Amino acid sequence: MSELFASPINASTRYCAVYGHPIKHSASPAMQNAGLAALGLNWRYLALEVRPEELRPALLGAKAMQFVGLNLTVPHKLLAMDMVDVLDESAKHWGAVNTVRFEGRDKSGTWLPLHQFTETPPDKIRSQGFNTDADAITRSLREDLGVELRGARVLVLGAGGAGRVAALKLAAENVGELFLINRTPSKAGSVAAEVRRRHLDVKVHVEYPRGEVDLTINATSLGLAVEDPLPLDAKQFSLRQTQAVYDMIYRPSETPLLRAAKVAGCRIANGLGMLLYQGAKAQEIWSGQPAPVEIMRAALKKNVYGL
Ligand code: ATR
């Protein structure tokens, strides 16, 4: 599919962006720009390398330049909780921000998406943080792996922003048992405590499972770089113990973890579906229109697989 832009960049073009570190692997610009063009919006979506120590000024910069909105990826999703002006219920509930919408206050005191101010400028601008990852995770797990989550035993690798949301969302879907593993064990411990506090029925362990699990999810950044080790300790857990493996990483499209899981006979899926659904929802939050999901999916597949 060729990338058709609604119009050339001009003085009215509005901007969105994803901030991350690293960001070069991101397929979001291909996906989002295809969607924005299909909606006929004179907007562009950029990918910007932002170091965590510069997240705050980078957020202020986008606000000052009246961007429409932002996506945030590794390692910004938790940090941004304290940096946006207001938090939507979704960000409060899941404890991480992956989508920001810039909003302006009109004469009557109502906050509206900033792109709606075409003639009169707003008298004040604010940033609002949302989370669109949680629903995207479980939708992709169901569609791409056919996992029955209710009652399932699930191993989650990683307890950063993505791992935390995954664990909490799985608990909300009534999985039976969760096993949480993280390089920094205290972070897995605090996610476990949060899950226990909210979901009394879910058994949570901060250790590798003994016996079989239905699903293993990689929510660490291990696998992004070719030299990365596997995100799990093969001495403590064999991939033969899991039916299915989901890697939130989508580039490379087959991480060493997914390759090893395939050899072990597991069903596997990468994070493309999660990226698609979180991105489509983010676009809806910015534009107020339904996102052209199939166009975005095709652009994503072309970008990642060259299809
Ligand atoms: P995100 O918002 O995408 O989850 P993050 O909050 O920075 O990003 O989380 C990154 C995850 O990858 C964390 O679980 C992190 O482990 P720590 O909590 O110990 O930092 C994990 N991770 C990153 N680099 C790692 C490495 N070299 N080895 C093991 N785990 C790593």
Coordinates of N, CA, C and O and ligand atoms in Angstrom, one line a residue, residues 21 72-79 96-97 133 157-165 181-185 187-188 218-222 228-231 248, ligand 1:
H21 N 12.8 5.8 23.7 CA 14.3 5.7 23.8 C 14.6 4.3 24.0 O 14.5 3.8 25.2
L72 N 3.5 7.5 24.0 CA 4.8 7.4 24.8 C 5.1 5.9 24.9 O 4.2 5.1 25.1
T73 N 6.4 5.6 24.6 CA 6.7 4.1 24.7 C 8.0 4.1 25.6 O 8.3 5.0 26.3
V74 N 8.6 2.9 25.7 CA 9.7 2.6 26.6 C 10.7 3.8 26.6 O 11.1 4.2 25.5
P75 N 11.1 4.4 27.7 CA 10.8 4.0 29.0 C 9.9 5.1 29.7 O 10.1 5.4 30.9
H76 N 9.0 5.6 29.0 CA 8.3 6.8 29.5 C 6.9 6.6 30.2 O 6.4 7.6 30.7
K77 N 6.3 5.4 30.0 CA 4.9 5.3 30.4 C 4.6 5.5 31.9 O 3.6 6.0 32.2
L78 N 5.6 5.1 32.7 CA 5.3 5.4 34.2 C 5.8 6.8 34.5 O 5.1 7.5 35.3
L79 N 6.9 7.2 34.0 CA 7.4 8.6 34.3 C 6.3 9.7 34.0 O 6.2 10.6 34.7
A96 N -0.4 4.0 34.1 CA 0.7 4.2 33.1 C 0.0 5.1 32.0 O -1.2 4.9 31.7
V97 N 0.8 5.9 31.3 CA 0.3 6.8 30.3 C 1.0 6.4 29.0 O 2.2 6.5 28.9
D133 N -3.3 0.9 26.2 CA -2.6 -0.4 26.1 C -3.4 -1.6 26.7 O -3.3 -2.7 26.1
L157 N 6.7 -11.6 32.1 CA 8.1 -11.2 32.2 C 8.2 -9.7 32.1 O 7.8 -9.2 31.0
G158 N 8.6 -9.0 33.1 CA 8.7 -7.6 33.1 C 7.7 -6.9 34.0 O 6.5 -7.3 34.0
A159 N 8.1 -6.0 34.8 CA 7.2 -5.2 35.6 C 7.4 -3.7 35.5 O 7.3 -3.0 36.5
G160 N 7.8 -3.3 34.3 CA 7.8 -1.8 34.0 C 6.4 -1.4 33.7 O 5.4 -2.0 34.1
G161 N 6.3 -0.3 32.9 CA 4.9 0.2 32.6 C 4.1 -0.9 31.9 O 2.9 -1.1 32.3
A162 N 4.6 -1.5 30.9 CA 3.9 -2.5 30.1 C 3.5 -3.7 30.9 O 2.4 -4.3 30.8
G163 N 4.5 -4.2 31.7 CA 4.3 -5.4 32.4 C 3.2 -5.2 33.5 O 2.4 -6.1 33.8
R164 N 3.3 -4.0 34.1 CA 2.3 -3.7 35.2 C 0.9 -3.7 34.6 O 0.0 -4.3 35.2
V165 N 0.7 -3.0 33.5 CA -0.6 -3.0 32.9 C -1.1 -4.4 32.4 O -2.2 -4.7 32.7
I181 N 7.8 -12.0 37.0 CA 9.3 -12.1 37.0 C 9.8 -10.7 36.5 O 9.4 -10.2 35.5
N182 N 10.8 -10.2 37.2 CA 11.4 -8.9 36.7 C 12.9 -8.9 37.1 O 13.2 -9.4 38.2
R183 N 13.7 -8.3 36.3 CA 15.2 -8.1 36.7 C 15.3 -7.5 38.1 O 16.1 -7.9 38.9
T184 N 14.5 -6.4 38.3 CA 14.5 -5.8 39.6 C 13.3 -6.4 40.4 O 12.1 -6.0 40.2
P185 N 13.5 -7.4 41.3 CA 12.4 -8.2 41.8 C 11.4 -7.3 42.7 O 10.2 -7.6 42.7
K187 N 10.2 -4.5 42.0 CA 9.1 -4.0 41.1 C 8.1 -5.0 40.8 O 6.9 -4.7 40.8
A188 N 8.5 -6.3 40.6 CA 7.5 -7.4 40.5 C 6.7 -7.5 41.8 O 5.5 -7.7 41.7
N218 N 6.1 -11.6 27.2 CA 7.3 -10.8 27.4 C 7.0 -9.3 27.3 O 6.6 -8.8 26.3
A219 N 7.1 -8.7 28.5 CA 6.8 -7.2 28.6 C 8.1 -6.5 29.0 O 8.0 -5.4 29.4
T220 N 9.3 -7.2 28.8 CA 10.5 -6.4 29.0 C 11.0 -5.9 27.6 O 10.4 -6.3 26.6
S221 N 12.1 -5.1 27.6 CA 12.6 -4.6 26.3 C 13.6 -5.6 25.8 O 14.2 -5.3 24.8
L222 N 13.9 -6.7 26.4 CA 14.9 -7.7 25.9 C 14.3 -8.4 24.7 O 13.3 -9.0 24.7
D228 N 20.7 -9.1 22.7 CA 20.0 -9.3 24.0 C 19.8 -10.8 24.3 O 19.6 -11.7 23.5
P229 N 20.0 -11.1 25.6 CA 19.7 -12.5 26.0 C 18.2 -12.7 26.1 O 17.4 -11.8 26.0
L230 N 17.8 -14.0 26.3 CA 16.3 -14.2 26.4 C 15.8 -13.6 27.7 O 16.6 -13.4 28.7
P231 N 14.6 -13.1 27.7 CA 14.1 -12.5 28.9 C 13.7 -13.4 30.1 O 13.1 -13.0 31.1
M248 N 5.6 -8.7 23.4 CA 5.1 -7.4 23.0 C 6.0 -6.7 22.0 O 5.6 -5.7 21.4
Ligands
ATR1 P1 7.7 -0.1 29.4 O1 7.0 1.2 29.7 O2 7.7 -0.4 28.0 O3 7.3 -1.2 30.2 P2 9.9 0.2 31.3 O4 9.0 0.7 32.3 O5 11.2 0.9 31.1 O6 9.3 0.3 29.8 O7 10.1 -1.3 31.5 C1 11.1 -2.1 30.8 C2 11.1 -3.5 31.3 O8 12.2 -4.2 30.7 C3 11.3 -3.6 32.8 O9 10.7 -4.8 33.3 C4 12.9 -3.8 32.9 O10 13.4 -4.4 34.1 P3 13.7 -3.5 35.4 O11 12.4 -3.1 36.0 O12 14.6 -4.3 36.2 O13 14.4 -2.2 34.8 C5 13.1 -4.7 31.7 N1 14.5 -4.7 31.3 C6 15.0 -3.6 30.6 N2 16.3 -3.9 30.3 C7 16.6 -5.2 30.8 C8 17.7 -6.0 30.9 N3 18.9 -5.7 30.3 N4 17.5 -7.2 31.5 C9 16.4 -7.6 32.1 N5 15.3 -6.8 32.1 C10 15.4 -5.6 31.4

